[in-house]
Coordinates of C-alpha atoms in Angstrom, one line a residue:
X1 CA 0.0 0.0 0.0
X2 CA 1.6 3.4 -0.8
X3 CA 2.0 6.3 0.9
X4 CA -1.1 8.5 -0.6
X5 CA -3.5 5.5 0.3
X6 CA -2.6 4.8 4.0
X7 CA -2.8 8.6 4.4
X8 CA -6.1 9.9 2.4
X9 CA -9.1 8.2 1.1
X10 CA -12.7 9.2 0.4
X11 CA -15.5 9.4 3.0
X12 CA -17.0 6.6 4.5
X13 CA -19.4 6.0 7.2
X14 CA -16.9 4.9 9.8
X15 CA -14.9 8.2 9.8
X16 CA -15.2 9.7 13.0
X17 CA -16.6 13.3 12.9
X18 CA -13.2 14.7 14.2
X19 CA -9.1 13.0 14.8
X20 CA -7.6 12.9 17.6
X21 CA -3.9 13.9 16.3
X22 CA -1.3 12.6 19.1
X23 CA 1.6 14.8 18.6
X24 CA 5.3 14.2 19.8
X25 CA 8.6 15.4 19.1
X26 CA 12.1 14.2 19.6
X27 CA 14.0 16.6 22.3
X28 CA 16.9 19.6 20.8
X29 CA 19.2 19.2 23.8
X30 CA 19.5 17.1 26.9
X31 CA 18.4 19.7 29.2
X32 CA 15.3 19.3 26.7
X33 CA 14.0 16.0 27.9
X34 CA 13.1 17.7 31.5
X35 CA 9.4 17.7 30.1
X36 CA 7.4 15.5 27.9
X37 CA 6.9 16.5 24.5
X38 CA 3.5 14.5 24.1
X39 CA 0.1 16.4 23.5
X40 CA -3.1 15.8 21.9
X41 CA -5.0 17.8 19.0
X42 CA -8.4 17.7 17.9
X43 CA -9.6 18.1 14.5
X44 CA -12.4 17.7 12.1
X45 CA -12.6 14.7 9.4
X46 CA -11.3 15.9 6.2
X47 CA -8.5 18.4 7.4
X48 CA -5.9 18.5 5.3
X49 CA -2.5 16.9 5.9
X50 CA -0.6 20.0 5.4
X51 CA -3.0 21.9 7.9
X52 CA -2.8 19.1 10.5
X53 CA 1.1 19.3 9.7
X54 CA 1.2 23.1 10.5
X55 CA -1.2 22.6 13.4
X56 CA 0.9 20.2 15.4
X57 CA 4.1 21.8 14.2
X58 CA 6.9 22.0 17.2
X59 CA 7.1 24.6 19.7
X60 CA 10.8 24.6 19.5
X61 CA 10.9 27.7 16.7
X62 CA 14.4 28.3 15.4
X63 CA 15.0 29.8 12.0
X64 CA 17.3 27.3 10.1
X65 CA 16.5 24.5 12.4
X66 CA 14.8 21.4 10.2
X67 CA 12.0 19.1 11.5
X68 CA 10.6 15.8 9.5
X69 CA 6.9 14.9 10.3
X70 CA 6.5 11.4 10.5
X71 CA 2.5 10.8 10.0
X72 CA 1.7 6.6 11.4
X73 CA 5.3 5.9 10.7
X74 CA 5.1 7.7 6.9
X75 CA 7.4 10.1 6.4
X76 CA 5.5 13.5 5.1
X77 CA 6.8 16.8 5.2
X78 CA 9.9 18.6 6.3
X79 CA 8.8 21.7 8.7
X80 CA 10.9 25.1 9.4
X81 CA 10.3 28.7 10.3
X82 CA 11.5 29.7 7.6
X83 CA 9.6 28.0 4.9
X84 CA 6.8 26.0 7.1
X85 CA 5.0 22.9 5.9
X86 CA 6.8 21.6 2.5
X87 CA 4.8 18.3 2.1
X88 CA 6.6 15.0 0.5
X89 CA 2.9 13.5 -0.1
X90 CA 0.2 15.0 -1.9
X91 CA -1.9 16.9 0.1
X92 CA -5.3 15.7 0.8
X93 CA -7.6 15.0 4.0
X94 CA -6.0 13.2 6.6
X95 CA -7.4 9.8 7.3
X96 CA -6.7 7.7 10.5
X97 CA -5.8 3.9 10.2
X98 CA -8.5 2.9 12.0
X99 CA -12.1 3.7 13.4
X100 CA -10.8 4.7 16.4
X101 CA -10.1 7.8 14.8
X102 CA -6.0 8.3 16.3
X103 CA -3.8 9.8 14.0
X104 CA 0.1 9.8 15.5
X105 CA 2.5 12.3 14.5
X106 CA 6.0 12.5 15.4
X107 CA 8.2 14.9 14.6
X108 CA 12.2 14.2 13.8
X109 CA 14.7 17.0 14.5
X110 CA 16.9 17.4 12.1
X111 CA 19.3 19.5 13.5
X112 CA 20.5 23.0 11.7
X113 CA 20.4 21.3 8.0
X114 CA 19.1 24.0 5.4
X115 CA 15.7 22.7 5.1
X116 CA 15.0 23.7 1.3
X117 CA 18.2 21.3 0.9
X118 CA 16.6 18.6 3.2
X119 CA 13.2 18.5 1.5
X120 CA 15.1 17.9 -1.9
X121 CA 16.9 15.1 -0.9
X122 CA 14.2 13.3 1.0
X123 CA 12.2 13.9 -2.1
X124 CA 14.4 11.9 -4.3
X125 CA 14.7 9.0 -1.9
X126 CA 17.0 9.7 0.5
X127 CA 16.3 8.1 3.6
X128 CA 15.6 9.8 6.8
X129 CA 19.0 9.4 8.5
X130 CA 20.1 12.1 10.4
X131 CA 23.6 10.8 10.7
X132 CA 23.9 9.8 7.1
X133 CA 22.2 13.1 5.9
X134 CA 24.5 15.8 8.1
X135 CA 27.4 14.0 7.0
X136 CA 26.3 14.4 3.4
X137 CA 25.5 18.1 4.2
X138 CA 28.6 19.0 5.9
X139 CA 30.4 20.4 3.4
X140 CA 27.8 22.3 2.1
X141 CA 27.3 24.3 5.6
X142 CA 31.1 24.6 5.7
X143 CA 31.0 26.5 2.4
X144 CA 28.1 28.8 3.7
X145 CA 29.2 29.7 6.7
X146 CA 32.5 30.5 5.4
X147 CA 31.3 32.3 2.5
X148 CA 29.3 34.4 5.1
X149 CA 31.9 35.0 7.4
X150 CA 34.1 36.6 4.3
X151 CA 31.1 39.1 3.3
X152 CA 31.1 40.0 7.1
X153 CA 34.7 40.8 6.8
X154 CA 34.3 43.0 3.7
X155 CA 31.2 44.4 4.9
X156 CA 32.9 46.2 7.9
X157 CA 36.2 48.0 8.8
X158 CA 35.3 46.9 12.9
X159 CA 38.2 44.4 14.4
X160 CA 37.3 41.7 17.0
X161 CA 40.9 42.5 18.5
X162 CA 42.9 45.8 17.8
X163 CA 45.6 46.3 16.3
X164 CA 48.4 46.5 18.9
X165 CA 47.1 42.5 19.8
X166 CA 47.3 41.7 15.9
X167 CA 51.0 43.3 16.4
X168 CA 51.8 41.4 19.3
X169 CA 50.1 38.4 17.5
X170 CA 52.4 38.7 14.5
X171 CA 55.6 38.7 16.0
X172 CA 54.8 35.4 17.5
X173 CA 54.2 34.0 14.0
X174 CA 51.0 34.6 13.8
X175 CA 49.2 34.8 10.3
X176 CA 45.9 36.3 10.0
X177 CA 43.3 34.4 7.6
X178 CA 40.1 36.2 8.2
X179 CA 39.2 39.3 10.8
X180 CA 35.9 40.6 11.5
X181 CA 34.2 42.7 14.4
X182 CA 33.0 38.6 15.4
X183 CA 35.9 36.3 14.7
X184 CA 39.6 36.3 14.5
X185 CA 41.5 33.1 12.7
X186 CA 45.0 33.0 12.5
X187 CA 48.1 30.3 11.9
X188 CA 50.4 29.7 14.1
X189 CA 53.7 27.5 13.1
X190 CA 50.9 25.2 11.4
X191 CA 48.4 25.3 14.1
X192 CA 44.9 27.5 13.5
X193 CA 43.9 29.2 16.4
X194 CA 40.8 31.0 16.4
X195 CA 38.8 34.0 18.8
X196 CA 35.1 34.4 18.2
X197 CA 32.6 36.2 19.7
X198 CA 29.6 34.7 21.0
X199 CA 26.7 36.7 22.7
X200 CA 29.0 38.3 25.4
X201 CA 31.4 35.3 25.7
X202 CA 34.4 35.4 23.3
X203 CA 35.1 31.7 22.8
X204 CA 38.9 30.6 22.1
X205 CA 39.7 27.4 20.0
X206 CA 43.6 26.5 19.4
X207 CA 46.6 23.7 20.3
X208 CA 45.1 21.6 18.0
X209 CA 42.0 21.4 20.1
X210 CA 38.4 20.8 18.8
X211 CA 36.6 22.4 21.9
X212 CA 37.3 25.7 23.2
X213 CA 40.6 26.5 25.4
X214 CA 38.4 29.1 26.9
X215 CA 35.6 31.6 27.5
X216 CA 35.9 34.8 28.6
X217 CA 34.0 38.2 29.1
X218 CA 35.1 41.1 28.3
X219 CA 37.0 41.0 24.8
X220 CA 39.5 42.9 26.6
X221 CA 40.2 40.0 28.8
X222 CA 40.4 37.5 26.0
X223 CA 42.7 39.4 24.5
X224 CA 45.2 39.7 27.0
X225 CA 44.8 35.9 27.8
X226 CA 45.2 34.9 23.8
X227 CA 48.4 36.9 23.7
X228 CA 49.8 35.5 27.0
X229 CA 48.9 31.5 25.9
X230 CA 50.4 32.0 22.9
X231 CA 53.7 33.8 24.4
X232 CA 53.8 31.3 26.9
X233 CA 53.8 28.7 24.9
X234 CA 56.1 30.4 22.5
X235 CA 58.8 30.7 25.8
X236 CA 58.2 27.0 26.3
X237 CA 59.4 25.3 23.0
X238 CA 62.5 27.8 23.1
X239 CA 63.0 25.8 26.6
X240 CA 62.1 28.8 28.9
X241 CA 59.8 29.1 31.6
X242 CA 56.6 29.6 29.9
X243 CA 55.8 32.6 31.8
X244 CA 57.8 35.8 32.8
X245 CA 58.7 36.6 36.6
X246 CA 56.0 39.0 37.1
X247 CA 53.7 38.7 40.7
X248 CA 50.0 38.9 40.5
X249 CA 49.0 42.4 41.2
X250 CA 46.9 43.2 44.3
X251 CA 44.9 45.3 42.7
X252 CA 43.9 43.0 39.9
X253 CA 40.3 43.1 38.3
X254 CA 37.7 40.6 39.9
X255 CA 37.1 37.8 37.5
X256 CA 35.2 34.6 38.3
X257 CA 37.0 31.8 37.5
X258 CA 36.0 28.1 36.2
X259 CA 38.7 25.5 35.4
X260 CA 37.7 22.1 33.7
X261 CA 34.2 22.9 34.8
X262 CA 34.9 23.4 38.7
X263 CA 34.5 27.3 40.2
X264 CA 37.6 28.7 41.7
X265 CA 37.6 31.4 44.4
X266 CA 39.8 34.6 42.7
X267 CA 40.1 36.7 45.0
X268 CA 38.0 40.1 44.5
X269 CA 36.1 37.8 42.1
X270 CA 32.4 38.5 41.6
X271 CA 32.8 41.0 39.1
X272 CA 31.6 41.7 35.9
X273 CA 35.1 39.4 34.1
X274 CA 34.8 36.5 33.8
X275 CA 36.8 33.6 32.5
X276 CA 36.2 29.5 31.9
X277 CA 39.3 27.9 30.9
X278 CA 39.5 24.2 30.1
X279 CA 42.8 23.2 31.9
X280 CA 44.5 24.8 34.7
X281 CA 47.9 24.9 32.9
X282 CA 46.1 27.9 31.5
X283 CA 45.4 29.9 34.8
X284 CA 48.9 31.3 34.7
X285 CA 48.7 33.0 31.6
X286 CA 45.5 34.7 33.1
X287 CA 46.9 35.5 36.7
X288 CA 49.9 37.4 34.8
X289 CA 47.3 39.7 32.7
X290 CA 45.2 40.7 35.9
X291 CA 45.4 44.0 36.8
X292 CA 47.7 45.0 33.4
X293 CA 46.6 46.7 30.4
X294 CA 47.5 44.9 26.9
X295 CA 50.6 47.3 26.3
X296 CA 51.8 45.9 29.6
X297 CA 51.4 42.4 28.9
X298 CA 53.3 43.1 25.1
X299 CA 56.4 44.5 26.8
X300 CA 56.4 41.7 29.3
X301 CA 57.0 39.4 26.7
X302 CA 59.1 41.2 24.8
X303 CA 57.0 42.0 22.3
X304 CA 57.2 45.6 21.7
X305 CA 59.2 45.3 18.7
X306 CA 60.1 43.6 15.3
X307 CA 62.5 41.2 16.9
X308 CA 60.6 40.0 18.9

């Protein structure tokens, strides 16, 4: 039997004056799954599928996010804020299986793939696996987003770090791909490092590392930190102690600190910095910019000048 029959048919005397549509979802995230997704809809016999589809559509609204509805186990449109019900079935009125009149319809998260793309390649076949499908879409969203990232760079002469940092950045080898007023991406001896801004977090990625090295608030903060890592690390493969001898100042700026996940008491911390590093090799680097402006961290390392 094929998809349009178990779905639609004509009239007939055992067709219940109205569905009972038992909608469901799959959970975005794991804090997600705190609530059940489960709820009923009523509707009269002879709605349409796409109406019942827009109807029972997820609460979850996020532009670019994809959804599949899955009608009794048939696959039958792909749902998205952006483009809402694009149906993979005729459309017609919705039918249940039976007399009781219980139509089920789940709907599969899909993740962030484009959903104009998604609905095309369901459409020709494909089948409904997510892991399958966001592999296949991968490069795709890598070309987009870089793509977009470029025309944010040409679209605006504001830097996510200034200039004296992109100095200091330099004479450590740096070499810088792509700036924007969001992101920062630079080469070091082989190794991309990159600084993005996210909300009011900038995020740090680098070593080699696929999650972040850090998170820190403000920019100002992340900048200092960036330049210290990197000097530090510089000092260490030239077999030096990776930091310089320089005390923690006692008048430092609060900052609350997390390592690895676990707070840390800073002292004067409460304030408005704040910084989440991932190992607590890299507290160093951030107790030596406390309290000390970004020209003061460039001369303690020495790099005030071109040879450096």
């Amino acid at each position: 039997m094929g998809i349009w029959s178990r779905l639609v048919g004509a009239a007939s005397s055992d067709v219940p004056a109205e569905l009972v549509v038992v909608v469901d979802r799959e959970s975005v995230s794991m804090g997600d799954d705190a609530r059940t997704h489960r709820r009923e809809l009523r509707v009269p016999a002879g709605s349409l599928v796409s109406d019942v589809v827009e109807r029972s559509s997820p609460d979850v609204r996020e532009r670019g996010w994809s959804w599949v509805a899955v009608v009794d186990g048939t696959v039958v449109a792909v749902w998205s804020v952006d483009h809402g019900v694009a149906l993979l079935v005729p459309d017609g009125p919705l039918t249940a299986p039976d007399p009781s009149g219980v139509v089920q319809v789940r709907f599969r998260y899909l993740g962030q793939l484009d959903p104009a793309w998604l609905h095309a390649r369901l459409a020709e076949g494909a089948p409904l696996d997510r892991d399958a499908l966001e592999a296949e879409y991968a490069p795709i969203a890598r070309a987009v987003l870089e793509r977009e990232r470029r025309e944010r760079e040409a679209s605006t002469t504001a830097r996510l770090l200034g200039p004296t940092s992109v100095r200091a950045l330099e004479r450590l080898g740096a070499v810088v791909d792509l700036h924007s007023d969001e992101l920062c991406r630079f080469d070091v001896g082989g190794v991309a490092w990159q600084v993005e801004l996210r909300d009011t977090m900038t995020v740090v990625f680098g070593r080699g590392h696929r999650s972040p090295l850090a998170s820190l608030r403000p920019v100002g903060l992340a900048e200092r930190w960036v330049l210290a890592a990197l000097a530090g690390d510089r000092r260490a493969a030239d077999g030096l102690e990776p930091l310089p001898d320089a005390p923690v100042r006692a008048g430092a700026e609060p900052v609350d600190l997390t390592v690895a996940g676990r707070p840390r008491a800073v002292d004067g911390s409460s304030g408005a910095a704040v910084a989440q590093l991932a190992d607590a090799s890299d507290v160093g680097p951030l107790d030596l910019v406390r309290g000390r402006d970004l020209d003061e961290v460039v001369a303690l390392f020495g790099l005030a000048g071109p040879g450096a």
